[in-house]
Tab-separated table of C-alpha atoms in Angstrom:
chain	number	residue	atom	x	y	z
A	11	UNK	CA	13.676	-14.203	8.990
A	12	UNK	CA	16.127	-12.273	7.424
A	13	UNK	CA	18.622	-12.663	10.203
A	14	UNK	CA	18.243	-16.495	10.160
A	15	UNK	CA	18.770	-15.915	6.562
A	16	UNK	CA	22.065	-14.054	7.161
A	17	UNK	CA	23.187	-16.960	9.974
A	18	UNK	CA	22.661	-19.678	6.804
A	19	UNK	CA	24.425	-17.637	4.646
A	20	UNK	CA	27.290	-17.636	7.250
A	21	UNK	CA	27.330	-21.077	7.212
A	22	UNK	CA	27.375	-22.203	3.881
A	23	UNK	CA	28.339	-21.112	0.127
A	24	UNK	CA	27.058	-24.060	-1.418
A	25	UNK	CA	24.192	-22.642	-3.277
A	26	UNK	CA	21.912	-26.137	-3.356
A	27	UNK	CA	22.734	-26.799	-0.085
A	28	UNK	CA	21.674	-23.288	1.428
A	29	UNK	CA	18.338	-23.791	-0.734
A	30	UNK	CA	17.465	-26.885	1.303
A	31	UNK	CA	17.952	-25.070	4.409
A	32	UNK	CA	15.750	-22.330	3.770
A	33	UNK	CA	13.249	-25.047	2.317
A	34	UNK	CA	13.785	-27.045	6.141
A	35	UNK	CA	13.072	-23.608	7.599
A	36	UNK	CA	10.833	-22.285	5.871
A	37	UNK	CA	8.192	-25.578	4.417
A	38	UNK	CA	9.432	-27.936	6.769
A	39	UNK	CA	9.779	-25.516	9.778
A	40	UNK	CA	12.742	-27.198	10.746
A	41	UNK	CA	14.474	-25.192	13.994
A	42	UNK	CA	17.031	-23.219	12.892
A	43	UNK	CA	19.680	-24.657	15.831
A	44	UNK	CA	18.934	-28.393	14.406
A	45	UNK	CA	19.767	-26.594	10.808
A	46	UNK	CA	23.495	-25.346	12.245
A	47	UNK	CA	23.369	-28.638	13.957
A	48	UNK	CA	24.679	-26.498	17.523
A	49	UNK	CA	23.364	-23.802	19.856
A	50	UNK	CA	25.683	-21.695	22.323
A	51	UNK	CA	25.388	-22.005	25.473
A	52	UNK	CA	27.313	-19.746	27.607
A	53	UNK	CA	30.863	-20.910	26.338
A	54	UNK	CA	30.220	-23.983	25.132
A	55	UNK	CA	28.418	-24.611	21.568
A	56	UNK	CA	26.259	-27.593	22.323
A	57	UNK	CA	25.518	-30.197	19.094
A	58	UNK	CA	21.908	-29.918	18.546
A	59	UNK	CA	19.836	-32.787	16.922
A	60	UNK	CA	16.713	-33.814	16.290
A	61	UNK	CA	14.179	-34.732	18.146
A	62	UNK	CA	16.575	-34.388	21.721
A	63	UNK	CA	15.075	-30.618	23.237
A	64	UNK	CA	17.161	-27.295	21.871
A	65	UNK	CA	18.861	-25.559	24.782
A	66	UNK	CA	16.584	-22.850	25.701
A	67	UNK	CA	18.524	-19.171	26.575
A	68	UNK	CA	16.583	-19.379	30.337
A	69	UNK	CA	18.115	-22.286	30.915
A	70	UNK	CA	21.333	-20.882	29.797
A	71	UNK	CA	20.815	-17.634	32.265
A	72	UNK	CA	19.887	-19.755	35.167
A	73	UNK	CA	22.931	-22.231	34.906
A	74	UNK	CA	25.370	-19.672	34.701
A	75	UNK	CA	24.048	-17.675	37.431
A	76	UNK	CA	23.779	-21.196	39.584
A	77	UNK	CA	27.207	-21.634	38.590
A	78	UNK	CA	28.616	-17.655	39.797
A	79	UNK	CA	26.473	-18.434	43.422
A	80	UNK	CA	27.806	-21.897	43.818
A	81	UNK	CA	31.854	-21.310	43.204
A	82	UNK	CA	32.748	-19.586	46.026
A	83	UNK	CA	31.444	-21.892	48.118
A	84	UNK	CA	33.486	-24.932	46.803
A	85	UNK	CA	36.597	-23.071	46.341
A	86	UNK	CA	37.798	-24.445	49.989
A	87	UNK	CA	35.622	-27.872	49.717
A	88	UNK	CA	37.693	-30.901	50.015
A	89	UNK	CA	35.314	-33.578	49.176
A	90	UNK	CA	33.668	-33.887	45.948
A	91	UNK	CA	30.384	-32.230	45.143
A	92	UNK	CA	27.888	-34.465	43.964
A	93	UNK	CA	25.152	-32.983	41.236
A	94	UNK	CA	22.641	-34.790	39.910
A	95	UNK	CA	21.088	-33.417	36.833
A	96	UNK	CA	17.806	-35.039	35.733
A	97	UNK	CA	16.204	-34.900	32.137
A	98	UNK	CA	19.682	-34.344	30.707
A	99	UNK	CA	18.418	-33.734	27.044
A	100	UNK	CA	21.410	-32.477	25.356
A	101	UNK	CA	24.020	-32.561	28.718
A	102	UNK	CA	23.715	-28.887	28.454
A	103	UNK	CA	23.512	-28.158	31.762
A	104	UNK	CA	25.190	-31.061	33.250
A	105	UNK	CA	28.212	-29.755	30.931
A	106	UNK	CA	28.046	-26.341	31.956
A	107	UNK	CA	28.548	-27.329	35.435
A	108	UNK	CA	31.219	-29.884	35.003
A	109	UNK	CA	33.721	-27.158	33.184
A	110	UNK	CA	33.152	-24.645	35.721
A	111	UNK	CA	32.599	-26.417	39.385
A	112	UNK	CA	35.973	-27.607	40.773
A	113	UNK	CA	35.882	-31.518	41.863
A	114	UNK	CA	32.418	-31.973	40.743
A	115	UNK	CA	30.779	-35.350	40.532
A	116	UNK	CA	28.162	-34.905	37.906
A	117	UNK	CA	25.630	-37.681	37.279
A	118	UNK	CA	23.094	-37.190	34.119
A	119	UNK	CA	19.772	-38.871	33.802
A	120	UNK	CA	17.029	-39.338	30.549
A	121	UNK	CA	14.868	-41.313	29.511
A	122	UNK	CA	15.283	-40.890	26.206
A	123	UNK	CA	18.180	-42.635	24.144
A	124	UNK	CA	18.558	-40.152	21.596
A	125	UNK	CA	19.022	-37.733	24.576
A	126	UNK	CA	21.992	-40.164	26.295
A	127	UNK	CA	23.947	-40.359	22.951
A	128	UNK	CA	23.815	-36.732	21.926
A	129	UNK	CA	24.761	-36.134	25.597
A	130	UNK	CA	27.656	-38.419	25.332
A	131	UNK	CA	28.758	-36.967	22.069
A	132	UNK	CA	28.400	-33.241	23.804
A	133	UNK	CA	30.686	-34.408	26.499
A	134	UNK	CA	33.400	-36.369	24.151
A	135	UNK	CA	33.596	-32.824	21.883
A	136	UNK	CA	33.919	-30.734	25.919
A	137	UNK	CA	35.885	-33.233	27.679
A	138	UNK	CA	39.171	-31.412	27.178
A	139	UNK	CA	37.400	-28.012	29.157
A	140	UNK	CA	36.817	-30.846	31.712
A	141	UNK	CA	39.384	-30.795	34.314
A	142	UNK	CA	38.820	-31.552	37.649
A	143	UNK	CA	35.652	-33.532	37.780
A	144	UNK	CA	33.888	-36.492	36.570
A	145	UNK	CA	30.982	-36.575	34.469
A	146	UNK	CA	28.898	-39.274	33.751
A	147	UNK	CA	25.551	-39.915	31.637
A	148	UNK	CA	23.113	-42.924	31.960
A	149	UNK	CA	19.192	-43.685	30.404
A	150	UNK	CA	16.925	-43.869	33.533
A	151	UNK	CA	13.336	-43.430	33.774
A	152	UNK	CA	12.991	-40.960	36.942
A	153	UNK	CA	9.879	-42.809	37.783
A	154	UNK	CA	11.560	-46.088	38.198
A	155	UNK	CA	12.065	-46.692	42.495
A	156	UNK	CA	14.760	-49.061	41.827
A	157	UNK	CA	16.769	-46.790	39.451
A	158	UNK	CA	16.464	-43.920	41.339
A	159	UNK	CA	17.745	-45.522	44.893
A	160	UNK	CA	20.878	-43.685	44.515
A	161	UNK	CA	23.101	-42.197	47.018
A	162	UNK	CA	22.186	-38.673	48.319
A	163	UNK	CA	23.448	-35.839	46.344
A	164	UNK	CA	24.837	-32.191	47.348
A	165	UNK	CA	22.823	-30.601	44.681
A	166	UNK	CA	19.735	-31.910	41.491
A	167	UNK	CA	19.275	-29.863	39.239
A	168	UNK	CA	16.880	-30.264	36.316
A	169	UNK	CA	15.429	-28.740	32.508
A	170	UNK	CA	12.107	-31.086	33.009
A	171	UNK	CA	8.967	-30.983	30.604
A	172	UNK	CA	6.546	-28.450	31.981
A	173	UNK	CA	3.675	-28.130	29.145
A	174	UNK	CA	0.396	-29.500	29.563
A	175	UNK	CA	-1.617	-31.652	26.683
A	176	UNK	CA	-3.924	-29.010	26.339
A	177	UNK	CA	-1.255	-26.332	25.690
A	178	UNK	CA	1.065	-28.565	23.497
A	179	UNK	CA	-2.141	-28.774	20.936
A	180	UNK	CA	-1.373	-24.873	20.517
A	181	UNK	CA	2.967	-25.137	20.143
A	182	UNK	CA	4.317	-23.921	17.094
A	183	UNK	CA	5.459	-26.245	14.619
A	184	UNK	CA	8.903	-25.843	14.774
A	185	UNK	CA	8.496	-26.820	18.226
A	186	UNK	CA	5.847	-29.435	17.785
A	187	UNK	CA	7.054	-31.307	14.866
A	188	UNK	CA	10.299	-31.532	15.822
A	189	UNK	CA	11.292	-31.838	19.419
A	190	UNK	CA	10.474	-35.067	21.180
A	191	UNK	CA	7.243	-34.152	23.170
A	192	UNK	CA	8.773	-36.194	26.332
A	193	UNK	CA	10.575	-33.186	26.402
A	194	UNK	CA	8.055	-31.166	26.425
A	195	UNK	CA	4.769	-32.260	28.063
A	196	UNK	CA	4.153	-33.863	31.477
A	197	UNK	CA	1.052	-34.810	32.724
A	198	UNK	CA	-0.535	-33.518	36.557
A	199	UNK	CA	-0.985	-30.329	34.485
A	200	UNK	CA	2.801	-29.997	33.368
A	201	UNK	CA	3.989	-30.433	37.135
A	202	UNK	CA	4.186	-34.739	37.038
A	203	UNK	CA	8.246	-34.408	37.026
A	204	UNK	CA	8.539	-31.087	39.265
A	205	UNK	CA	6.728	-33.476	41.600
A	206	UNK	CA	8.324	-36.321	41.357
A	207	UNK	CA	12.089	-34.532	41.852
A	208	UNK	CA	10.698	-33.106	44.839
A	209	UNK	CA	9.351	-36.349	46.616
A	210	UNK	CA	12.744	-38.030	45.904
A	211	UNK	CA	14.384	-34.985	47.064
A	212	UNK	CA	12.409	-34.775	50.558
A	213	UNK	CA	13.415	-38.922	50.958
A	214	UNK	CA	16.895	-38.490	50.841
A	215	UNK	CA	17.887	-38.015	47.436
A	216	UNK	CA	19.281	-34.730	48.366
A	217	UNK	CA	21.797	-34.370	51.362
A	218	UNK	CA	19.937	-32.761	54.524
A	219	UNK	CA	22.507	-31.068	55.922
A	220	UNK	CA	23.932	-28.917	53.334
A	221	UNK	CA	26.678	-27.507	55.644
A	222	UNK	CA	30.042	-27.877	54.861
């Protein structure tokens, strides 16, 4: 508490205004990231808004270490390496990839709205780290056959929802209250999306012959 304290502090000098933070933190239990309005994430500092999911530091980790296995192998690639990155959110990860993977194609999915405009504005603030490949962000339900029939990709990658009902009764209420619970919850006990990425994966979403 006292360190989020110290981060608001940091922030602001405005007396009345740093009151109403510590109110939103404190009453409201209002996430601290939505507070600062961003969240770092590796070296990017990704706008944060509610109810579109916080970047989590795993997901951070496991980007960045995707990213240090992945490079060398592209280095020599002449054709571009298509990524599809499902449940988007904030473009966090899509991002992340897209200012470190040389000629990248990078195509974001959500289904939520609020998800494709904060990932938009994430990518306008980040486009000039943005060099050498193409990023692009679109609403799309990944249940929907007709949506999904999209040319095979190179790699899918995805942050998808992962609770169950039964556990999301026991979140805390920074998490609960604010955060859109699409994010969060999926049903075939929190494995419905896991699934679903897999089947389209296995039916030629994702290239078969990874060689080359």
């Amino acid at each position: 508490a006292k360190r989020q304290l110290f981060w608001l502090k940091e922030k602001t000098s405005d007396p009345v205004i740093l009151n109403r933070q510590v109110q939103d933190r404190v009453v409201r239990h209002k996430p601290l990231q939505y507070i600062l309005g961003s969240q770092p994430f590796g070296d990017l500092d990704i706008v944060t808004r509610p109810p579109v999911l916080i970047p989590r530091w795993e997901t951070e980790e496991w980007v960045y270490r995707l990213i240090d296995l992945i490079l060398p192998q592209l280095r020599h690639k002449k054709e571009s390496f298509r990524v599809l990155d499902i449940c988007t959110g904030s473009g966090c990860i899509a991002l992340a990839l897209a200012t470190h993977l040389p000629n990248a194609s990078i195509f974001a999915t959500d289904l939520s709205t609020d998800a494709i405009d904060l990932a938009q504005h994430n990518h306008q603030i980040h486009a000039s780290l943005i060099r050498n490949s193409v990023l692009r962000f679109k609403q799309i339900d990944v249940f929907d056959d007709q949506a999904m029939n999209l040319d095979p990709f190179d790699l899918i990658v995805s942050n998808p929802p992962y609770i169950t009902r039964d556990e999301y009764e026991h979140l805390d209420p920074d998490v609960k209250q604010w955060e859109d619970v699409r994010a969060l919850v999926a049903d075939q006990e929190g494995t419905a999306i896991h699934r679903r990425i897999a089947t389209l994966a296995s039916n030629g979403l994702l290239k078969s012959n990874q060689n080359g």
